[in-house]
PDB file of C-alpha atoms in Angstrom:
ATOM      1  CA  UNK S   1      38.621  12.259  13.783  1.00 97.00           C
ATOM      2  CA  UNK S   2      35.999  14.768  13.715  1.00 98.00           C
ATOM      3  CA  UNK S   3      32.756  13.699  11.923  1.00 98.00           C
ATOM      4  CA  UNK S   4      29.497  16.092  11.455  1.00 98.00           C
ATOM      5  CA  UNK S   5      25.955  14.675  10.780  1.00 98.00           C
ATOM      6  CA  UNK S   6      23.476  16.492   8.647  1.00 98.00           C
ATOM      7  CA  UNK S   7      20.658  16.151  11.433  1.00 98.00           C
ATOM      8  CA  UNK S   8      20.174  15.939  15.157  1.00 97.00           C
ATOM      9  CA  UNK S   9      17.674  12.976  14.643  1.00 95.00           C
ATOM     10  CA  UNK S  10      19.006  10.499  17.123  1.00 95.00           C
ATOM     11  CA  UNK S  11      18.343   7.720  14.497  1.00 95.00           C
ATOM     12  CA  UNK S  12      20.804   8.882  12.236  1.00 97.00           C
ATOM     13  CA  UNK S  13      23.029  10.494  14.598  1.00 98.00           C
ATOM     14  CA  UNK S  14      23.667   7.073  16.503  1.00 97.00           C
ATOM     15  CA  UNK S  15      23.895   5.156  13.347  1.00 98.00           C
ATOM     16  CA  UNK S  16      26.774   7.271  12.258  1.00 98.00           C
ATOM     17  CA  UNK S  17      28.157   7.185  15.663  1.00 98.00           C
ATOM     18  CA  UNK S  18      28.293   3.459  15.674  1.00 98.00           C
ATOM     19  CA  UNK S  19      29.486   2.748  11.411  1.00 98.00           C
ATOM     20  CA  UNK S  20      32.515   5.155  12.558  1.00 98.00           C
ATOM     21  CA  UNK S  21      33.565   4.037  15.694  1.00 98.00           C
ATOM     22  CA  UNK S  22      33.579   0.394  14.932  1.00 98.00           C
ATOM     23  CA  UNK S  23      35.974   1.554  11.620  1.00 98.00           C
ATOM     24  CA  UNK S  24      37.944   4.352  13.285  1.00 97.00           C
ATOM     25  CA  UNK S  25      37.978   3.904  16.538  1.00 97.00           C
ATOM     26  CA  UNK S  26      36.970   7.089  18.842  1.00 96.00           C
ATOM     27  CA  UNK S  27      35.771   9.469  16.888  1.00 98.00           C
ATOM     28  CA  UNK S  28      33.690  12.564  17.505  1.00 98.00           C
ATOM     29  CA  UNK S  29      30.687  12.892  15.851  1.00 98.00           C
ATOM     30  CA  UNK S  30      28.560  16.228  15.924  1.00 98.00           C
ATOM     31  CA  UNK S  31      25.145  16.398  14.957  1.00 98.00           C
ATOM     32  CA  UNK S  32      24.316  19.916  12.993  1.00 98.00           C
ATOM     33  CA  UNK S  33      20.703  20.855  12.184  1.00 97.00           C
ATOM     34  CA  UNK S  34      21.016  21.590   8.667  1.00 98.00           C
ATOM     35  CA  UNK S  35      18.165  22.347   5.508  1.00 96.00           C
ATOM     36  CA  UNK S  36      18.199  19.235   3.408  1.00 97.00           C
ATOM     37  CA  UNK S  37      17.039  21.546   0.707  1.00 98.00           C
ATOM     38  CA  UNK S  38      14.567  18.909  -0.979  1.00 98.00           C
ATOM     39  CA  UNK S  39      10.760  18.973   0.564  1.00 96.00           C
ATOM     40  CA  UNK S  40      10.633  17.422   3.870  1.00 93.00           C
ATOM     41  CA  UNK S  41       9.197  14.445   2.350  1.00 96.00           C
ATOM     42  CA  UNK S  42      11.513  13.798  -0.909  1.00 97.00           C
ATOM     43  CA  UNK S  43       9.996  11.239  -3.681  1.00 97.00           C
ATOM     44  CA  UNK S  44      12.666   9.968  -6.237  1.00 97.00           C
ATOM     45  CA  UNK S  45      16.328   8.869  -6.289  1.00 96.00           C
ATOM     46  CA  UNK S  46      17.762  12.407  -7.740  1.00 97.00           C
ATOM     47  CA  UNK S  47      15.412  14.196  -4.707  1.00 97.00           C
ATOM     48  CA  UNK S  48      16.356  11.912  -2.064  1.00 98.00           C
ATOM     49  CA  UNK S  49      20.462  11.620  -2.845  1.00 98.00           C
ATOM     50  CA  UNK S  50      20.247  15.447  -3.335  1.00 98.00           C
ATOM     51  CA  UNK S  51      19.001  16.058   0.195  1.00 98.00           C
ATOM     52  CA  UNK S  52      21.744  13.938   1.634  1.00 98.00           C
ATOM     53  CA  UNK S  53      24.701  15.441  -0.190  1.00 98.00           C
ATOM     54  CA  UNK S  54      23.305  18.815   1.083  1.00 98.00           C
ATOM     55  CA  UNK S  55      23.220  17.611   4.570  1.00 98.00           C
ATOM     56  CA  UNK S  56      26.517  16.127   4.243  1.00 98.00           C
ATOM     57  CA  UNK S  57      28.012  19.203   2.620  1.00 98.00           C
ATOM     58  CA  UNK S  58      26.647  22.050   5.176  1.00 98.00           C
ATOM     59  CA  UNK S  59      27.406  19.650   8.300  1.00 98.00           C
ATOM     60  CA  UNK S  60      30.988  19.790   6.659  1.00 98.00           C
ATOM     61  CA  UNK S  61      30.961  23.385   5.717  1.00 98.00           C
ATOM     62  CA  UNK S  62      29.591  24.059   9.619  1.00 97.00           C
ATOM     63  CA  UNK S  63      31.960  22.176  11.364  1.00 97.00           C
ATOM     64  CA  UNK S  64      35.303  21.851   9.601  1.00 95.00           C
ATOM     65  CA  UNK S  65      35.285  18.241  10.741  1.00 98.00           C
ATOM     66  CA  UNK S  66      36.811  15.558   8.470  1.00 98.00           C
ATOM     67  CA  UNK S  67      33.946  14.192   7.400  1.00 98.00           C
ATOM     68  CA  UNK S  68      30.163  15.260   6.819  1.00 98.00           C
ATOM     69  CA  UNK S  69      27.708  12.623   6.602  1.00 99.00           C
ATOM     70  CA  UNK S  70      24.176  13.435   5.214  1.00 98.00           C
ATOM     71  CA  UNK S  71      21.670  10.375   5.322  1.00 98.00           C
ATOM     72  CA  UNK S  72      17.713  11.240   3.479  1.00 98.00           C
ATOM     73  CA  UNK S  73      15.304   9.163   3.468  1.00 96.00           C
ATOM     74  CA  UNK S  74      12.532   8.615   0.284  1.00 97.00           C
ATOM     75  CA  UNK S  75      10.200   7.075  -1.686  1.00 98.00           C
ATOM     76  CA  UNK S  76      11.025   6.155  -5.705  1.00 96.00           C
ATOM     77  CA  UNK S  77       8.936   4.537  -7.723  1.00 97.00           C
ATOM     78  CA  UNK S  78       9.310   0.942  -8.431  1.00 97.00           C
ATOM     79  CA  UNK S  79       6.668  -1.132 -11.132  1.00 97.00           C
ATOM     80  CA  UNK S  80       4.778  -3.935  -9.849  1.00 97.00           C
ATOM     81  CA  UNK S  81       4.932  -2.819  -5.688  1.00 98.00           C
ATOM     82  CA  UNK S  82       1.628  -2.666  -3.906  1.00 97.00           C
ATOM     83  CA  UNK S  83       1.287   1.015  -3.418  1.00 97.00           C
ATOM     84  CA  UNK S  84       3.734   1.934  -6.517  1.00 98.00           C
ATOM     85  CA  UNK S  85       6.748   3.177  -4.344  1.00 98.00           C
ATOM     86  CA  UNK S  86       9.411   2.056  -1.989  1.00 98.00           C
ATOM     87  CA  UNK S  87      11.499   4.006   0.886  1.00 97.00           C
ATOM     88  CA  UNK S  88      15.435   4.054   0.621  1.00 97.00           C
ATOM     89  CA  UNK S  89      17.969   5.832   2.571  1.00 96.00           C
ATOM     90  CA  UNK S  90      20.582   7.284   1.518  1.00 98.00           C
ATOM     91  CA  UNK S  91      23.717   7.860   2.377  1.00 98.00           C
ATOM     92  CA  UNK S  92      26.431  10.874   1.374  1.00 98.00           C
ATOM     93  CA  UNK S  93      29.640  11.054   2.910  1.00 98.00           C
ATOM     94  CA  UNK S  94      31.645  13.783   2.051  1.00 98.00           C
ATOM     95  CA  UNK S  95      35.369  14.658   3.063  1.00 98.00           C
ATOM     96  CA  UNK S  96      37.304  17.801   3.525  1.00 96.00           C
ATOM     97  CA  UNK S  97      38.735  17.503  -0.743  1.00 96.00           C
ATOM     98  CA  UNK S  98      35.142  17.766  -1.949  1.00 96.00           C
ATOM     99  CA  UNK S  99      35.431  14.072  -2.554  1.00 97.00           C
ATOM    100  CA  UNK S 100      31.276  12.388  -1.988  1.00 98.00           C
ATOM    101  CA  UNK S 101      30.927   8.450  -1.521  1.00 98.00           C
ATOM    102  CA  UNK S 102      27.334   7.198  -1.206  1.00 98.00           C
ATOM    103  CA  UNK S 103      25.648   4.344  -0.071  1.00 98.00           C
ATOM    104  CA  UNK S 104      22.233   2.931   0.609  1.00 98.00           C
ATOM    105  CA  UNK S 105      20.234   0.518   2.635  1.00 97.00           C
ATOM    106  CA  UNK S 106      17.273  -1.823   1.992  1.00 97.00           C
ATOM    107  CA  UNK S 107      14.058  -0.437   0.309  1.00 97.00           C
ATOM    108  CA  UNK S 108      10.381  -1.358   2.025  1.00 98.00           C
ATOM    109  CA  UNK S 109       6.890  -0.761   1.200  1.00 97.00           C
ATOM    110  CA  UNK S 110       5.074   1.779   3.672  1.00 97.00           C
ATOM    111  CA  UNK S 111       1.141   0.398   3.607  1.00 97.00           C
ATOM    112  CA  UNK S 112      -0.995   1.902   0.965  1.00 97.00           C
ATOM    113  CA  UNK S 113      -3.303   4.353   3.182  1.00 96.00           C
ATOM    114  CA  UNK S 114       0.533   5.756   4.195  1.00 97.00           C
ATOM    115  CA  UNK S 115       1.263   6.855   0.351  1.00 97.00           C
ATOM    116  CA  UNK S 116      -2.588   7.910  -0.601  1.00 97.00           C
ATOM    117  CA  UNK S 117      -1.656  10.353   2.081  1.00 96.00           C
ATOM    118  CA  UNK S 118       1.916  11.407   0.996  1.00 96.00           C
ATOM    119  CA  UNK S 119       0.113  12.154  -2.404  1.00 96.00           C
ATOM    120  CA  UNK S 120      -3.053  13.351  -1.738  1.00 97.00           C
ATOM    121  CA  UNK S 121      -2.647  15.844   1.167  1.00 96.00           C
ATOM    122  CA  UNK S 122       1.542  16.748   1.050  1.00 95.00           C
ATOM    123  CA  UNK S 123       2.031  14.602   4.372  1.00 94.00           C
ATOM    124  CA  UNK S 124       5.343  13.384   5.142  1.00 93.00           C
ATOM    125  CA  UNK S 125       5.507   9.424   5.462  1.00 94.00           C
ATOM    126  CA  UNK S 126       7.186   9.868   9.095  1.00 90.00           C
ATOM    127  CA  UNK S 127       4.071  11.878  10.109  1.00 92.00           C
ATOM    128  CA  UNK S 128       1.247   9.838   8.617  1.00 94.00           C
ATOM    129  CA  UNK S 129       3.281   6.366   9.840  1.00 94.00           C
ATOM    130  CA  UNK S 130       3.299   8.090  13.220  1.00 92.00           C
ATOM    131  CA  UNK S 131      -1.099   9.336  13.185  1.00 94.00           C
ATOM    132  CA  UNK S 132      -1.164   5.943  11.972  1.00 94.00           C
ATOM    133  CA  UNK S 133       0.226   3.976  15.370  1.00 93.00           C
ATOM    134  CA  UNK S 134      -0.372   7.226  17.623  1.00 93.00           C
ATOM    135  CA  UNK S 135       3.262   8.147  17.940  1.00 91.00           C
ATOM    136  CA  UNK S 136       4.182  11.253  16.748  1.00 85.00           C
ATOM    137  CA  UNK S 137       8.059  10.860  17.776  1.00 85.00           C
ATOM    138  CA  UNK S 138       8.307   7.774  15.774  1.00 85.00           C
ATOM    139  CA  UNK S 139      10.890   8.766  13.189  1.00 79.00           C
ATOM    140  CA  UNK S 140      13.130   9.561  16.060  1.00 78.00           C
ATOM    141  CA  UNK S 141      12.837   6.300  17.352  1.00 84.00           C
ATOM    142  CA  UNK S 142      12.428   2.412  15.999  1.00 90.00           C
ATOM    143  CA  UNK S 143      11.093   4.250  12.504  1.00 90.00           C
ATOM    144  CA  UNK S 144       8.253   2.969  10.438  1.00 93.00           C
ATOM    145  CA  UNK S 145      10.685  -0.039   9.510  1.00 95.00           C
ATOM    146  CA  UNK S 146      10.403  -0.723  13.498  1.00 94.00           C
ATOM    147  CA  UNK S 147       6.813  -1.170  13.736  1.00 94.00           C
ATOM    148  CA  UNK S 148       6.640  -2.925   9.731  1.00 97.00           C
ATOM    149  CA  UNK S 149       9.255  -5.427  10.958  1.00 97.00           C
ATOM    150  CA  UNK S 150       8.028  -5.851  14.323  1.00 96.00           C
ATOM    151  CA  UNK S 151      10.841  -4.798  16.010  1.00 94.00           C
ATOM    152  CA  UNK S 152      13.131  -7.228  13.629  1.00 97.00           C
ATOM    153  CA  UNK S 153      14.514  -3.822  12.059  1.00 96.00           C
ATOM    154  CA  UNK S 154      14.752  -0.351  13.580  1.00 95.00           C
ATOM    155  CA  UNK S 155      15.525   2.691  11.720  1.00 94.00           C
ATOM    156  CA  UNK S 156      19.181   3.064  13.659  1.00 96.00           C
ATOM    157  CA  UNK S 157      19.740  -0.049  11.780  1.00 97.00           C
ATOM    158  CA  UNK S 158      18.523   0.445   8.825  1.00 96.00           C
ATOM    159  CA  UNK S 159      20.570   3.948   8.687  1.00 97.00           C
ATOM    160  CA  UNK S 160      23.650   2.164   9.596  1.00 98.00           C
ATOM    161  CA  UNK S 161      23.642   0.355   6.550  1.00 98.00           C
ATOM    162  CA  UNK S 162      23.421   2.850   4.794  1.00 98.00           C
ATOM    163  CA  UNK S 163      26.216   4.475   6.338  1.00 98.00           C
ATOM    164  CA  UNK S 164      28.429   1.059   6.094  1.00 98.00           C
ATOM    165  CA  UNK S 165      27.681   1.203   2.370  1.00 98.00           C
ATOM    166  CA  UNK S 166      28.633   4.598   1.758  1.00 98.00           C
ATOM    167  CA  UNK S 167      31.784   3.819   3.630  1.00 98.00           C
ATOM    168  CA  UNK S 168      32.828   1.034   0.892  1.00 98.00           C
ATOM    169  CA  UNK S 169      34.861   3.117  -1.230  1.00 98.00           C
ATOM    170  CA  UNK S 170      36.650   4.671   1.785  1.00 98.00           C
ATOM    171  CA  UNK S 171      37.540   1.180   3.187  1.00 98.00           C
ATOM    172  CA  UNK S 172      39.058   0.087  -0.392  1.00 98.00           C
ATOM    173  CA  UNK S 173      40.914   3.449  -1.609  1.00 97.00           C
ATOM    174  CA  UNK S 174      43.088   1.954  -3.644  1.00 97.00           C
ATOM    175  CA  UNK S 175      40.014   0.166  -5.450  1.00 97.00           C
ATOM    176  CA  UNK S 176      38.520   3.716  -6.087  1.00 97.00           C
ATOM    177  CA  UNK S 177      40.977   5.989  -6.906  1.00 94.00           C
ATOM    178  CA  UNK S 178      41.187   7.771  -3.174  1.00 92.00           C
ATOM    179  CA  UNK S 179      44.209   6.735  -1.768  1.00 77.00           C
TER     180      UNK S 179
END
């Protein structure tokens, strides 16, 4: 099985690695450098799931693997938070009929200085979290959710739930109409 990623961030690449190999076996996974085509730093759900079914679709289109997998990360408003908005992966998985499952993991607060930025000067959260511990690589590494969690949860993680979720309808096809 053949499966293409919508990125060659090593966070998300791994994370798909590891979801499909510990369903399917060996597989061979591909990472593709694709345009998400939503801003580099997406803010609500339709944004966010839009950039991952992109990624998902050209990593497909790209490839001609089995499956594309697009994971995009961003912030949605939610009432009553500290700073107003939480971060959420998501998840798109598409296959070679057109068919798109989708999943997501956990949503977290980034610290409020973290969103003034976002809003106020166009910065994307993975930058400003990054100026804001003096790593500029972060997001390719343990993630904001790394250094919020101390360690507890790394962005590899946190993708691979995402990925596990999005997988739910695939693991059940008779449950959702895909067998």
């Amino acid at each position: 099985m053949k499966v293409a990623v919508g990125s060659t961030n090593p966070a998300k690449v791994e994370a798909v690695r590891e979801v499909f190999r510990e369903i399917y076996g060996e597989v061979e996974v591909v990472p593709m450098g694709v345009d998400s085509g939503v801003p580099d730093q997406p803010v609500g759900l339709e944004e966010t799931i839009k950039g991952a079914i992109n990624r998902a679709k050209l990593a497909l289109e790209k490839t001609g693997a089995d499956f594309g997998v697009g994971v995009e990360a961003g912030l949605y408003s939610v009432p009553e938070t500290l700073t107003g908005y939480m971060d959420i992966q998501f998840c798109a998985i598409v296959d070679k009929e057109g068919r798109t499952t989708f999943g997501h993991g956990p949503g977290f607060e980034y610290p409020p200085g973290v969103i003034r930025r976002v809003f106020e000067e166009d910065v994307e959260v993975g930058i400003a979290m990054g100026e804001l511990v003096n790593d500029r690589e972060l997001k390719r590494k343990i993630g904001a959710i790394g250094v919020l969690t101390h360690g507890r949860l790394v962005r590899k993680e946190l993708n691979k739930l995402a990925v596990l979720m999005a997988l739910v309808p695939r693991l059940n096809p008779e449950w959702y109409g895909l067998g």
